[in-house]
Structure formats: structure tokens, C-alpha cells
Short mmCIF file of C-alpha atoms and ligand atoms in Angstrom, two decimals:
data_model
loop_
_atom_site.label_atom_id
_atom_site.label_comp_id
_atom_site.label_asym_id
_atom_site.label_seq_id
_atom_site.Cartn_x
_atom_site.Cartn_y
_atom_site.Cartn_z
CA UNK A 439 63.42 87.80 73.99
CA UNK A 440 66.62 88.01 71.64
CA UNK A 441 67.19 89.39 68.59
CA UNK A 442 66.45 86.13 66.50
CA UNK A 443 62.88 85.85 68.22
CA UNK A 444 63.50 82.24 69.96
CA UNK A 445 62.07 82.14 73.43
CA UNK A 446 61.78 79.46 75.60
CA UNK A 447 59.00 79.81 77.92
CA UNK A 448 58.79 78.68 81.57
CA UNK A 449 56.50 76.09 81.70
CA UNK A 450 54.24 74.50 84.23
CA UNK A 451 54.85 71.04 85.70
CA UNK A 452 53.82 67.71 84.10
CA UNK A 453 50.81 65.92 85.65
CA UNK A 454 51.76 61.55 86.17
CA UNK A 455 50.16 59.89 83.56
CA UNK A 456 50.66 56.25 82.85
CA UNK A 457 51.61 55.54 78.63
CA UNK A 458 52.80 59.39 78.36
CA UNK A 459 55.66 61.61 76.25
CA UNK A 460 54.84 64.78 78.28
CA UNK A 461 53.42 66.49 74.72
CA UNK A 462 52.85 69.27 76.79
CA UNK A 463 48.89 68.73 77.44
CA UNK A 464 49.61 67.98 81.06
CA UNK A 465 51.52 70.85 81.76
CA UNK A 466 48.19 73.43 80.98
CA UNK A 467 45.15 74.58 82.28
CA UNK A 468 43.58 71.75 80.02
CA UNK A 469 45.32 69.02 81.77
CA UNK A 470 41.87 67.15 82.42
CA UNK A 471 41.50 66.82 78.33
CA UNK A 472 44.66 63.99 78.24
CA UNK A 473 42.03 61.54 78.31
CA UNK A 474 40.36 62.75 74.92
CA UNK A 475 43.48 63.89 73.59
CA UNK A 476 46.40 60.94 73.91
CA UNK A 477 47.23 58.68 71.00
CA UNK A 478 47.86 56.33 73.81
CA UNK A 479 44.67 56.47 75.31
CA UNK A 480 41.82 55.90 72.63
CA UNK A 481 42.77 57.38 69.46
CA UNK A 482 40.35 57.80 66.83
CA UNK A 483 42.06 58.26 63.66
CA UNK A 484 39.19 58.31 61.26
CA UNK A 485 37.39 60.87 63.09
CA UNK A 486 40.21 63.38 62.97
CA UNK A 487 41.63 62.53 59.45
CA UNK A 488 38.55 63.62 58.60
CA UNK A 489 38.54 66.75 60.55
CA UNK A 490 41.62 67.74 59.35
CA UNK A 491 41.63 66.28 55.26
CA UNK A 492 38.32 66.21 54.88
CA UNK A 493 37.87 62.25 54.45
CA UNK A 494 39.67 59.19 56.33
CA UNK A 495 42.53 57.29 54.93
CA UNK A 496 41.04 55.08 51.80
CA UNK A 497 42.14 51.78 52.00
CA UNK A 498 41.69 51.61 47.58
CA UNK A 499 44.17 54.47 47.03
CA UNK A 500 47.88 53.69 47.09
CA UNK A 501 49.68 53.42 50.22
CA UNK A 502 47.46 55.68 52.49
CA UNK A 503 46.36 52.35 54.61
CA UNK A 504 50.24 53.05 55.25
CA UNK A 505 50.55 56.66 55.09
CA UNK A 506 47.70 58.00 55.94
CA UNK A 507 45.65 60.35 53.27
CA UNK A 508 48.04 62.16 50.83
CA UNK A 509 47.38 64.39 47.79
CA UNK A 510 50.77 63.47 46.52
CA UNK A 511 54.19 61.81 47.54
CA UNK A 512 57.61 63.54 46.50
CA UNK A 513 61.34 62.87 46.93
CA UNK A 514 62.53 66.65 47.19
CA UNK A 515 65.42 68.57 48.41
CA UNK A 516 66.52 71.98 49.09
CA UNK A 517 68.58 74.08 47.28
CA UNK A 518 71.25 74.84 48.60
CA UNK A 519 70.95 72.61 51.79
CA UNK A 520 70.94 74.36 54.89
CA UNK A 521 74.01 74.09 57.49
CA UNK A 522 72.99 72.10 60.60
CA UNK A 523 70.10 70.73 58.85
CA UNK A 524 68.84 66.90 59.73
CA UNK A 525 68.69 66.97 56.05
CA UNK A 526 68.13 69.39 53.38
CA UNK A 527 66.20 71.57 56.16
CA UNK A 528 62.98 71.47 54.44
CA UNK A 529 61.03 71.67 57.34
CA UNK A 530 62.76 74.59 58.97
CA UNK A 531 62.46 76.52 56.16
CA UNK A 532 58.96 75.86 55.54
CA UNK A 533 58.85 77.63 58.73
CA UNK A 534 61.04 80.63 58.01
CA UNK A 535 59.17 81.11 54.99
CA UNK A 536 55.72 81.31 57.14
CA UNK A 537 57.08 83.77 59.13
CA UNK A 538 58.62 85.97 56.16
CA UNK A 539 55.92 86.49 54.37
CA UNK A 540 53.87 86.83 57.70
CA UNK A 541 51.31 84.12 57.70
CA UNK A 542 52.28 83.33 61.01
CA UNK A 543 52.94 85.37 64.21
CA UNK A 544 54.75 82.06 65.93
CA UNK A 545 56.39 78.71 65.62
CA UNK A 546 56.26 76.54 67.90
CA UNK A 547 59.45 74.09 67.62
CA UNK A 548 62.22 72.54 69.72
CA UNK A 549 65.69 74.18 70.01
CA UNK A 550 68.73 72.47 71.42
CA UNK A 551 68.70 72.63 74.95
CA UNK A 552 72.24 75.24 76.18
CA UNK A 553 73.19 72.58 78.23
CA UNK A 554 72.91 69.67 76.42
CA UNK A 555 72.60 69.61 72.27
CA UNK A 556 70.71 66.59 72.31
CA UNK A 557 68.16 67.42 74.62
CA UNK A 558 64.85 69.01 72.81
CA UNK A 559 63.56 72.43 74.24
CA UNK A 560 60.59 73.89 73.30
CA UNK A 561 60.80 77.37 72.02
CA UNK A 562 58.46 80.15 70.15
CA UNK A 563 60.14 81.49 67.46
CA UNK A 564 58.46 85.18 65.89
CA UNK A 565 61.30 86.13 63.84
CA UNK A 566 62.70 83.85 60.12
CA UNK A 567 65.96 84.29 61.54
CA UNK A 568 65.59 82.62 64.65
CA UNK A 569 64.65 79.04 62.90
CA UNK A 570 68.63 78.30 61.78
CA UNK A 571 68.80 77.38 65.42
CA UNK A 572 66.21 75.02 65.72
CA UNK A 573 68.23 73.29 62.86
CA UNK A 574 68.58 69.29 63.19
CA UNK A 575 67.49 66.44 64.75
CA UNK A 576 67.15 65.79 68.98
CA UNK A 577 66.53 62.72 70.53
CA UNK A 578 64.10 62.93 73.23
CA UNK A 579 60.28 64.39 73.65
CA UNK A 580 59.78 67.51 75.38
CA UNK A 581 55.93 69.29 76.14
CA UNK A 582 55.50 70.91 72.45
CA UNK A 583 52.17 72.04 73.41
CA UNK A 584 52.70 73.71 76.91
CA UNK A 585 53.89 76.69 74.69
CA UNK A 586 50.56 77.11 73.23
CA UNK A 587 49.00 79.12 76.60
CA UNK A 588 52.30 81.20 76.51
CA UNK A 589 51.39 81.58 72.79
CA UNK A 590 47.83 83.22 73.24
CA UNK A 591 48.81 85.17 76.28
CA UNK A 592 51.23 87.30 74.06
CA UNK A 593 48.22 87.56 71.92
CA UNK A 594 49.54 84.93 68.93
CA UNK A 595 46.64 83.99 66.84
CA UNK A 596 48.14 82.63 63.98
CA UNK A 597 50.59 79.60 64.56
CA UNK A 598 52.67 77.01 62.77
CA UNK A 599 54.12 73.35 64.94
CA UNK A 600 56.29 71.27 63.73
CA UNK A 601 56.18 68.38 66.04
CA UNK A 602 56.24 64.56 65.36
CA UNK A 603 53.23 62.23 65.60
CA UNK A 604 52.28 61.98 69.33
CA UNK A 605 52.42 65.58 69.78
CA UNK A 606 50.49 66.18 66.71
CA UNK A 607 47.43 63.64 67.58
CA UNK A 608 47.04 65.60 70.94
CA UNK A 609 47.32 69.13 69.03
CA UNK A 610 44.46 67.88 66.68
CA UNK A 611 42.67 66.08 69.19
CA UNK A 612 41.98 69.29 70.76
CA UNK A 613 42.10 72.23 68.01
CA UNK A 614 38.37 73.22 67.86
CA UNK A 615 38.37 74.09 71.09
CA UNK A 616 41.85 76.18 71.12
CA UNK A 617 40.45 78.65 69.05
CA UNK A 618 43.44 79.80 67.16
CA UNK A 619 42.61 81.61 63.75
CA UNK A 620 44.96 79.76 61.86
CA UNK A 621 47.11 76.47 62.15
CA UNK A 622 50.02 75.22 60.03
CA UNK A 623 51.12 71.49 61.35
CA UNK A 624 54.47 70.58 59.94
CA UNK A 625 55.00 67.15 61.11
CA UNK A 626 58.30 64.73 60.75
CA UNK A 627 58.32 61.24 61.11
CA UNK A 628 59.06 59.26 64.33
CA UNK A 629 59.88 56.30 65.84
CA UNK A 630 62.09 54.31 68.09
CA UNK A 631 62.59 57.45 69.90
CA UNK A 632 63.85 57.29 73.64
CA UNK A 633 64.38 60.04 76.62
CA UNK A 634 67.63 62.03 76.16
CA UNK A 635 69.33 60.50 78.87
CA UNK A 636 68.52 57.09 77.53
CA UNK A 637 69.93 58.67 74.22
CA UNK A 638 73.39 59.18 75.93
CA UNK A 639 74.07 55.34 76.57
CA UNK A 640 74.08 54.78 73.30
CA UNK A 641 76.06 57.21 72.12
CA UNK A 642 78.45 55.94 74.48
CA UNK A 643 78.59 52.95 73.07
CA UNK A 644 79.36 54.14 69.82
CA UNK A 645 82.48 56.43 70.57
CA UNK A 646 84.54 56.65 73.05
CA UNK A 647 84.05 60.57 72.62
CA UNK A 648 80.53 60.62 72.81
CA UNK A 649 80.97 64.36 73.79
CA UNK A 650 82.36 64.70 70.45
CA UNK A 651 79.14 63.30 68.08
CA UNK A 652 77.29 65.98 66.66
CA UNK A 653 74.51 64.00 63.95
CA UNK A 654 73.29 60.70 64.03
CA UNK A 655 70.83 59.46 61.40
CA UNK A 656 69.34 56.26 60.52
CA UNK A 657 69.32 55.80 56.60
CA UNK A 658 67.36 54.54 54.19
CA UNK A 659 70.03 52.40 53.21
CA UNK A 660 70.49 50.40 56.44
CA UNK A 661 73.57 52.32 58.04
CA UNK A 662 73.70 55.40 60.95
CA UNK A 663 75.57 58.27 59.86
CA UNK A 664 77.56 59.97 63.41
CA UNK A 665 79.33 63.11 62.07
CA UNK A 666 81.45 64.37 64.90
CA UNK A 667 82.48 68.35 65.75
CA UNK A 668 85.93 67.84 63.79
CA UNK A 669 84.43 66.85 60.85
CA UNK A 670 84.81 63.29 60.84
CA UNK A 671 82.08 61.57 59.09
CA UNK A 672 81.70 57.55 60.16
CA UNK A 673 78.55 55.09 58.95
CA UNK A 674 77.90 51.97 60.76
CA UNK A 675 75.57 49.01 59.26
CA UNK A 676 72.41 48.96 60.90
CA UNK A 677 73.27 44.98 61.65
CA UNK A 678 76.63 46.23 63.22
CA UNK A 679 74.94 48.48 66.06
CA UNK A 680 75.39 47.41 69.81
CA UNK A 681 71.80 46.71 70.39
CA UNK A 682 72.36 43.80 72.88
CA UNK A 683 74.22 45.77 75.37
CA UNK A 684 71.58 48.26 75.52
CA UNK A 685 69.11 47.49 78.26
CA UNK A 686 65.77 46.08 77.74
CA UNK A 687 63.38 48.76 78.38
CA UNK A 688 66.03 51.27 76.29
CA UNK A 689 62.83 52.19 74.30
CA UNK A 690 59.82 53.01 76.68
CA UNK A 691 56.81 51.11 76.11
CA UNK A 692 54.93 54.44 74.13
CA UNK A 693 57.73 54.55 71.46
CA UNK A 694 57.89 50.78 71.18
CA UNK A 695 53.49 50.70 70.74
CA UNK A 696 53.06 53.87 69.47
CA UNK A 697 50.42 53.57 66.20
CA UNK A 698 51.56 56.72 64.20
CA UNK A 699 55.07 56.29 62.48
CA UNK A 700 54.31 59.03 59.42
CA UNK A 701 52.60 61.78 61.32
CA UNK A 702 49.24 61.13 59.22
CA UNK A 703 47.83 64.60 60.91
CA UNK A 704 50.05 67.06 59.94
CA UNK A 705 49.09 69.07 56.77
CA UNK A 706 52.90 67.82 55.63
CA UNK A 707 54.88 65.18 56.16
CA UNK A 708 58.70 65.75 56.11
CA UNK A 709 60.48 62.92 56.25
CA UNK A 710 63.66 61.00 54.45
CA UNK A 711 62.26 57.10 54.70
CA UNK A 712 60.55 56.94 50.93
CA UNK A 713 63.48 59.18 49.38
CA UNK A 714 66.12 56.75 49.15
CA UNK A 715 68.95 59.31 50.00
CA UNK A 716 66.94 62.74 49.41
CA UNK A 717 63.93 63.55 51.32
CA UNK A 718 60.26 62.71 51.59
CA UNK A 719 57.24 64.73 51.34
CA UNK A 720 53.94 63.51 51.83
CA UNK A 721 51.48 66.33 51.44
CA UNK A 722 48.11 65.58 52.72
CA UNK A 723 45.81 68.33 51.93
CA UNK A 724 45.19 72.06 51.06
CA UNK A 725 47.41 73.88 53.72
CA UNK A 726 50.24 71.43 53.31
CA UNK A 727 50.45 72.27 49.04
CA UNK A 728 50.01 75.89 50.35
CA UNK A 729 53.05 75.11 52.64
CA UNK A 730 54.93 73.56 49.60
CA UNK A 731 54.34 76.56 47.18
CA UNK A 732 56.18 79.25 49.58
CA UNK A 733 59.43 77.34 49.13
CA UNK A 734 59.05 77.68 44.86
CA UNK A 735 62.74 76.75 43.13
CA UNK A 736 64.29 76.24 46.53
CA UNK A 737 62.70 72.64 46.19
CA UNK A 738 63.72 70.19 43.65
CA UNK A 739 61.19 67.18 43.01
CA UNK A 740 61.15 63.99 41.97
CA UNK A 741 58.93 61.14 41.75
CA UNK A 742 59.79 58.35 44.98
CA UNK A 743 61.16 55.58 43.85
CA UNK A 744 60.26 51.67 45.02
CA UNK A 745 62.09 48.32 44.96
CA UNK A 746 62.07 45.26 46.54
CA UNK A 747 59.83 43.19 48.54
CA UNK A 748 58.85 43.68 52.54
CA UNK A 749 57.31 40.55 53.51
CA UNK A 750 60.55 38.65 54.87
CA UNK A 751 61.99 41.64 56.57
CA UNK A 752 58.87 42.11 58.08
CA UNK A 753 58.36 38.22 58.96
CA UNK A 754 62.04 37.92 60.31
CA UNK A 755 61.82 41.23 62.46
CA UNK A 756 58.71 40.18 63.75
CA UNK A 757 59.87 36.42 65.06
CA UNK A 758 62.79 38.49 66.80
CA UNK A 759 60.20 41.10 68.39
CA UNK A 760 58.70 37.81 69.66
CA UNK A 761 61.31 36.54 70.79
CA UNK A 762 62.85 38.93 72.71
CA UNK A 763 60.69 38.39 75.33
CA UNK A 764 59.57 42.27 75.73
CA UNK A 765 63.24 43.67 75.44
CA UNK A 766 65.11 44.83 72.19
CA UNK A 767 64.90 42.82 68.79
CA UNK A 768 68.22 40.91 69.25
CA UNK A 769 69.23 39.35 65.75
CA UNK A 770 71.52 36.49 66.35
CA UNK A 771 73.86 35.88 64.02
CA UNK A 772 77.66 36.20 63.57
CA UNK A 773 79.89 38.51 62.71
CA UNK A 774 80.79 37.53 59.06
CA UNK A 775 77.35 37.14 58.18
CA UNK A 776 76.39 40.34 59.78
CA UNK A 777 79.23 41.95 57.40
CA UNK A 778 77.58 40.03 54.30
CA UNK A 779 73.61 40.81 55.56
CA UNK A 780 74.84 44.37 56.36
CA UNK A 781 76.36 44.70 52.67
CA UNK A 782 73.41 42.85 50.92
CA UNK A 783 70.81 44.95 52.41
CA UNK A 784 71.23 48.04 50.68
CA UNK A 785 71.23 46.30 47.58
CA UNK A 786 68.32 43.99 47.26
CA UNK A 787 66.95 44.88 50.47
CA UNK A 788 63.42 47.34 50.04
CA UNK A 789 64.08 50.43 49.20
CA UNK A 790 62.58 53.91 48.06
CA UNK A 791 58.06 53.61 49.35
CA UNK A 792 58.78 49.69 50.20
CA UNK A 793 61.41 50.66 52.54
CA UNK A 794 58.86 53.44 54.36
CA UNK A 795 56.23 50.60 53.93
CA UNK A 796 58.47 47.85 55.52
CA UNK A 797 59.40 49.90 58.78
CA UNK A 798 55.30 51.14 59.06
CA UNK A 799 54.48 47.43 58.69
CA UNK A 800 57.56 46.24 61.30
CA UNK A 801 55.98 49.36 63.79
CA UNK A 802 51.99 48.14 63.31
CA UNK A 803 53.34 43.89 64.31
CA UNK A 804 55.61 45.72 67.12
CA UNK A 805 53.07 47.60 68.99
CA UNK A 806 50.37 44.74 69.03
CA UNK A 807 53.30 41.79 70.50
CA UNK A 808 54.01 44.51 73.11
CA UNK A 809 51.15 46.10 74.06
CA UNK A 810 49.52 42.12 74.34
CA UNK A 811 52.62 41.77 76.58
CA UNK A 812 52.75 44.53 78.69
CA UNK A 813 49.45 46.20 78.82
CA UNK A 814 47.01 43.78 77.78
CA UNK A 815 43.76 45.65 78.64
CA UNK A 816 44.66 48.53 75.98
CA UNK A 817 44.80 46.45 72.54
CA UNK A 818 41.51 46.63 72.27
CA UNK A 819 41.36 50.48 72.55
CA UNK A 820 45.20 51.75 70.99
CA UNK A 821 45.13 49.45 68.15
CA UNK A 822 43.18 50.96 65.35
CA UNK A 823 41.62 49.24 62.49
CA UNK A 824 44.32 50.21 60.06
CA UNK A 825 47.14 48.86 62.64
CA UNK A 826 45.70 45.63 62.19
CA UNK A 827 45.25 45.52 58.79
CA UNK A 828 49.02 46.19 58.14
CA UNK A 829 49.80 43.20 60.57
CA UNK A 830 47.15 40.95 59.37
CA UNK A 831 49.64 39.27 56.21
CA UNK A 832 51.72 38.94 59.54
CA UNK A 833 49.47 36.36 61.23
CA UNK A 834 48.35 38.66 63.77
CA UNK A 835 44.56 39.62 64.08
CA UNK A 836 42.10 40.80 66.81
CA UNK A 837 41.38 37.87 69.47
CA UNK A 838 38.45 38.21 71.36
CA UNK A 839 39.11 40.00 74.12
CA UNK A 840 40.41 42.60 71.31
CA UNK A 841 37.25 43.44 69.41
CA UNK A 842 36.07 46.91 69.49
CA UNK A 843 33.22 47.80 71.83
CA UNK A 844 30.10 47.65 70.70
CA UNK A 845 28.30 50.76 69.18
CA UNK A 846 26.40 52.34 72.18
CA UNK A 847 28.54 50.58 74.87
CA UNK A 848 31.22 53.24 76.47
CA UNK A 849 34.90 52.57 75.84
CA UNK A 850 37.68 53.61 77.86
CA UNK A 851 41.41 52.58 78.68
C1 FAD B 644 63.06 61.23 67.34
C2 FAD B 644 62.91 61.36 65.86
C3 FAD B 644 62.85 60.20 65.08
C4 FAD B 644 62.68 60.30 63.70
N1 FAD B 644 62.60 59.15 62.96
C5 FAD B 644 62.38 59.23 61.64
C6 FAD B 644 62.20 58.07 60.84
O1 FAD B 644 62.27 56.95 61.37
N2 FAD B 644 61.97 58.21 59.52
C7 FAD B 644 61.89 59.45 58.92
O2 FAD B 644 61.65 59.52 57.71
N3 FAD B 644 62.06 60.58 59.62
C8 FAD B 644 62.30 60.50 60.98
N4 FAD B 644 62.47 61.65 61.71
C9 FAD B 644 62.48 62.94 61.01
C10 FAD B 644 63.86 63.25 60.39
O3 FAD B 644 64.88 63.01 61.29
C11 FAD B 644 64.06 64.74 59.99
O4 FAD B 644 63.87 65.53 61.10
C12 FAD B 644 63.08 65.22 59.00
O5 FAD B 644 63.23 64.42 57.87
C13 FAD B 644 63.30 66.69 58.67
O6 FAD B 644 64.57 66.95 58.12
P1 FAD B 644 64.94 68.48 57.72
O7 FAD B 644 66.34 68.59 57.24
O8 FAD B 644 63.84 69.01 56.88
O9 FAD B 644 64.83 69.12 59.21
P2 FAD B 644 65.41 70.48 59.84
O10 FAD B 644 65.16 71.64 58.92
O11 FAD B 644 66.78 70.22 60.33
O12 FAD B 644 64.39 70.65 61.08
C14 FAD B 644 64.19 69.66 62.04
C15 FAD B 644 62.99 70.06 62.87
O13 FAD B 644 62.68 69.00 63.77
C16 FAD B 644 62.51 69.53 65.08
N5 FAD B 644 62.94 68.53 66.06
C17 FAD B 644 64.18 68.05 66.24
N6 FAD B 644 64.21 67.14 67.23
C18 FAD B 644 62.94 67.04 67.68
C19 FAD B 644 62.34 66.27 68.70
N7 FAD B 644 63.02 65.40 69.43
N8 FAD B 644 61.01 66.43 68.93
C20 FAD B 644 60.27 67.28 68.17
N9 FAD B 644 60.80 68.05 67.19
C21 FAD B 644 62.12 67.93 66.94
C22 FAD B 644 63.43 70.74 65.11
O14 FAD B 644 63.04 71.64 66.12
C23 FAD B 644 63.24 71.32 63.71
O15 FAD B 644 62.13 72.16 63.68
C24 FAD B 644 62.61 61.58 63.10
C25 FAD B 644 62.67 62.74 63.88
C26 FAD B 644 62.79 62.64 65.25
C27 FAD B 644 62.82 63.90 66.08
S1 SF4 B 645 47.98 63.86 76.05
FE1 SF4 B 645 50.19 64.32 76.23
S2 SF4 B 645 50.52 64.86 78.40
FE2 SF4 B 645 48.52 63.83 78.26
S3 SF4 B 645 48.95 61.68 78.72
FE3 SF4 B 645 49.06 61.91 76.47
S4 SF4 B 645 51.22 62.34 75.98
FE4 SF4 B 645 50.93 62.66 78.22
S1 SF4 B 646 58.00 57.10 68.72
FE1 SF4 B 646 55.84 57.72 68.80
S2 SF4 B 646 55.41 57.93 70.99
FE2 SF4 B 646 57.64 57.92 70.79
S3 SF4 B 646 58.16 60.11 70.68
FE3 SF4 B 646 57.93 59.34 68.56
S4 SF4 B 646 55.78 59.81 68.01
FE4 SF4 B 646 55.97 59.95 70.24
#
């Protein structure tokens, strides 16, 4: 261990599994659970919302048939911004703050990998100062939850994750039984996420130094930010991006069908999609105001804002999903009218909670029109009720061999 507390654990080998993002489960002495604990498997959202908020998403509140449940929704960020933060660094410093005032004895987090900056590597961290290096965003999954046997054999009983959605399910899915005393979830956002190698095409494509990039974001207001290591700062329209010469299985089928975009298990969301240019906190219950009280003035608040209107972004991305005959969502259309789309969008485009609804409702049409192409037999399991009410405006409902089974009658991938 070093000064700053970050170790990375050896960890065991990942079992095969078929739809799988290696959250770790494989990798531990629990490997057998996969089946009960995979989002990609048979998830059962309402159950464990429950579990974990005390009731299931209501579909007459605001937004949680989107979000999932929330106490409250805030734009928020910190002050001053941390270096090397995605963001603000909200979520790291929620987690220097647990360990400060010791409500934790561990966090369990990804670090940049030595060799490679991009690549996630999960560490424990037991000391506030070792979190400044877990800064920023990776692209890439990595097994989160391998570290939590290393974590109880050094005799860790109180724990904070911060992990995005797929890790989180399988962490929930599987909490009563881990026995830990206490359990902060910080959760981010996630989508359209890819392996880090995968990852490194397209930075190629987008400098001819890709050695060189050292942030990439994509905003709220339709354009990646790439920051590069001497200083340079360079946005791109999201319209302008080289999608097409990306191969067609760029995104792997459980980031292109995956069901849980706002991480609707953590006790906080942190996220930037509903801030429109600041950041986005959804808190969903006790532990995650708890979570939002340690950081006091640090955190500026505001309420999110929301303009525009979804429905024909939605419509239009779903044709091209459709038509892209199970690769990427190709738009065709020149290059001057990409320049006037690309400057239009930000303007009367959605924006603020319609924005963060928008890409939810583009991610509930995507996963049904590829999971119907490319693994038929699990619609009727992956897809949960809320997934198709989203899509349902859409056009796109259960069919019959999609119905849920039958109370009584076993279900299984
Ligand atoms: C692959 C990916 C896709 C995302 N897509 C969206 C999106 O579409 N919309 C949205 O609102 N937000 C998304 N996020 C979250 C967003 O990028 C920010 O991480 C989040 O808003 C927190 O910002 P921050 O400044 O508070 O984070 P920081 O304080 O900089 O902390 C970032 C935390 O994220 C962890 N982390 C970084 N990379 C990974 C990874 N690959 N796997 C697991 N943990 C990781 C770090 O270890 C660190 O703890 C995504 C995150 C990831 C990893
Ligand atoms: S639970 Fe985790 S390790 Fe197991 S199949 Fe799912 S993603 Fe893979
Ligand atoms: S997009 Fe979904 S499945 Fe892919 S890494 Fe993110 S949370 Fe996991």
C-alpha cells in the first residue's frame, strides 16, 4: 500500500459468460450467483428499488418512469472544481468526504490504469487523499466488485462504490447476502460505453495524436469536448463525429441493450445530462441526502432546467437504429446540413431534464430493435415493464412471444 491508500488488488480470473461487462461477480467465490445477479440476465427492477428506496419507481410522480425513484433533482457544482475532475468532481469528493470524517473504512473505485490512462482499474482507496487520483472519466468496464472479497479479508466492514449502472444492479442484486455493515453506492450515469481498446480507434480517428488527448466528454449541448496534455481545448458537433468509419459492432451488444442509463440503484446519481452545462444530481433516498449534506457550501444548487420537445429526436434516431441493420446509427446527410443541424441543435434542440429524458427514451427504443435482432429469446426477460413504457409513444410494444411469464411458471434467459 502507498501513502495515499490506493491499492489495486490482484484479482481472480473472469468466468465466460455470454451478455457480460466482467462487473467483477465472476471473478469471486460467488461466481455461481451471475445468474441472479446480471442486469443482462433477468433483472427485476421493482423488487430491488424497493429494497433499496423503500418503494418502486411511481409511474404518477415526475420523471421517475425515466429516472428511477428520486427525492429530489439538482443542477449543482463544486466549489472550487477539482483538477482532473470529469466535471466539478462531485462524486470523488463525496468519497473523500466519507472517508474524512470516517464513515467508511474503503472505496471501492477505478483508477487509471499506469499503463494506459484510459483503461479503468479497480482500486481500494482507505485514505481522502488517495481519491484525487481516481479523478475523471475512463472508457472501458473493469470487475468493480472482485475487490469486495479483498475488501472483507482486510477486515473492511464499512464501504462506499462508485460504479455505473451494470455494476451497481449486480452489487444490489446481491447485498443481503454480503453482509457488509454499511453501504454507500455512488453511481454515475452510463451509456454507449465500449472496451478500452475499442476506445482507442476512435480516438484515432479524432487526432492524429491520439497519444496526446487527455478528456473527452459528450455534452449536453450536442458537441465532445477532447482537451489534450498541452492544453489545447477542441469541441466537435456531435453530427460531425466519424461514426461511419467505426466498425459495426464498435459498441458490444450489452452497452447497445443495456436497460439502466441513470443508475436508478445507487443512493445518488451523479451525472451532467439534466444540468445543461453544470452537473446533475438525482438523490434517491436517505443515504444519498446523507451523502449530499457532508459536502455543505462546497455545493452550489440550482433547480434543473427543461426545454424543448423529445419526440422527433427520438422518432428520427430510432428510424436510423432501424436502419442500420444492427451496426451504428448512421445519419445520412451532408456536410452543410450537418454544419446547420449541428448549430441548430443546441439551440432549439431539448435541453436541461428533456435532454436526459430524450437520450433515456433513445436507450429504452435501442435496446428492444437490438436485442429483437440479435438475441431474440431475451426480450421477453431483459426488457422491463418501464423499458417499454418509454418506447411505447415510439410504436414499439411487447409481441407475443414477448409477454412476461406467467405468475407460477419459471423464467429464465
Ligand atoms: C463510460 C461512461 C459513460 C458515461 N456516460 C454518461 C452519460 O451519458 N451521461 C451522464 O450524465 N453521465 C455519464 N457518465 C458520468 C460522467 O462522465 C461523470 O463521470 C459524472 O458526471 C461524474 O463527474 P465528476 O466530476 O463528479 O466525477 P469525478 O470526481 O471526476 O469522478 C469520476 C468517478 O468515476 C469513476 N470512473 C471513471 N471511469 C469509470 C469507468 N469506466 N467505470 C467505472 N467508474 C469509472 C472514477 O473512478 C471516479 O470515481 C459516464 C461515465 C462513464 C464512466
Ligand atoms: S453478473 Fe457481472 S460477471 Fe456475471 S455475467 Fe453479469 S456482468 Fe458478467
Ligand atoms: S452502457 Fe450499460 S452495460 Fe455498458 S458499461 Fe455502461 S452500464 Fe454497463
Amino acid at each position: 500500500m502507498i501513502e495515499t491508500g490506493v491499492t489495486a488488488p490482484v484479482l481472480g480470473a473472469a468466468a465466460p459468460r455470454d451478455l457480460c461487462t466482467d462487473c467483477g461477480v465472476s471473478r469471486t467465490a460467488f461466481a455461481k450467483a451471475c445468474g441472479k445477479a446480471c442486469q443482462f440476465i433477468h433483472p427485476r427492477y421493482p423488487e430491488l428499488e424497493t429494497r433499496v428506496h423503500g418503494r418502486p419507481r411511481d409511474a404518477a410522480q415526475p420523471d421517475e418512469i425515466h429516472f428511477g425513484p428520486f427525492r429530489r433533482m439538482v443542477r449543482a457544482s463544486l466549489t472550487p472544481p477539482r483538477p482532473d475532475a470529469q466535471w466539478t468532481g462531485i462524486t470523488t469528493r463525496l468519497a473523500e468526504r466519507l472517508l474524512e470524517t470516517g464513515a467508511v473504512d474503503a472505496v471501492l473505485t477505478m483508477a487509471p490504469d499506469p499503463d494506459d490512462r484510459w483503461r479503468p482499474m479497480p482500486v481500494l482507496v482507505t485514505k481522502a487523499e488517495g481519491m484525487a487520483a481516481c479523478r475523471g472519466m475512463r472508457m472501458g468496464y473493469a470487475p468493480l466488485l472482485a475487490l469486495l472479497e479483498p475488501a472483507r479479508a482486510m477486515g473492511y466492514r464499512r464501504l462506499a462504490i462508485i460504479g455505473i449502472p451494470c455494476q451497481v444492479y449486480a452489487l444490489r442484486a446481491l447485498e443481503a447476502e454480503l453482509g457488509f455493515e454499511r453501504l454507500y453506492v455512488i453511481g454515475t450515469p452510463c451509456s454507449d460505453n465500449t472496451t478500452t481498446e475499442r476506445f482507442h480507434q476512435f480516438l484515432a480517428l479524432l487526432s492524429d495524436q491520439p497519444e496526446t488527448i487527455t478528456y473527452l466528454e459528450f455534452r449536453a449541448d450536442y458537441h465532445v469536448e477532447l482537451r489534450f496534455s498541452d492544453g489545447r481545448v477542441k469541441t466537435i458537433p456531435f453530427l460531425k463525429l466519424p461514426i461511419s468509419q467505426l466498425p459495426p459492432d464498435f459498441f458490444p451488444l450489452t452497452c447497445r441493450t443495456c436497460v439502466d442509463y441513470t443508475n436508478v440503484l445507487a443512493d445518488i446519481t451523479v451525472g451532467y445530462m439534466g444540468g445543461q452545462g453544470e452537473q446533475w444530481l438525482i438523490v434517491r433516498n436517505e443515504r444519498g441526502e446523507e451523502l449530499v449534506a457532508l459536502l455543505g457550501d462546497e455545493l452550489r444548487t440550482s433547480e434543473p432546467g427543461s426545454a424543448g420537445k423529445r419526440q422527433g429526436a427520438v422518432k428520427g434516431f430510432l428510424v436510423n437504429v432501424q436502419r442500420a441493420a444492427g451496426g451504428l446509427p448512421l445519419r445520412r446527410m451532408p456536410n452543410w446540413a450537418r454544419t446547420i443541424v449541428g448549430w441548430l441543435m443546441p439551440r432549439i434542440g431539448p435541453r436541461g431534464l428533456e435532454f436526459a429524458r430524450t437520450r433515456v427514451d433513445m436507450k429504452a427504443v435501442e435496446s428492444i430493435v437490438h436485442l429483437r435482432r440479435e438475441k431474440p429469446r431475451r426480450v421477453r426477460t431483459m426488457v422491463p415493464d418501464h423499458v417499454w413504457a418509454l418506447a411505447a409513444p415510439y410504436g414499439l410494444s411487447r409481441e407475443p412471444g414477448e409477454m412476461p411469464a406467467l405468475p407460477g411458471k419459471p423464467e429464465g434467459p
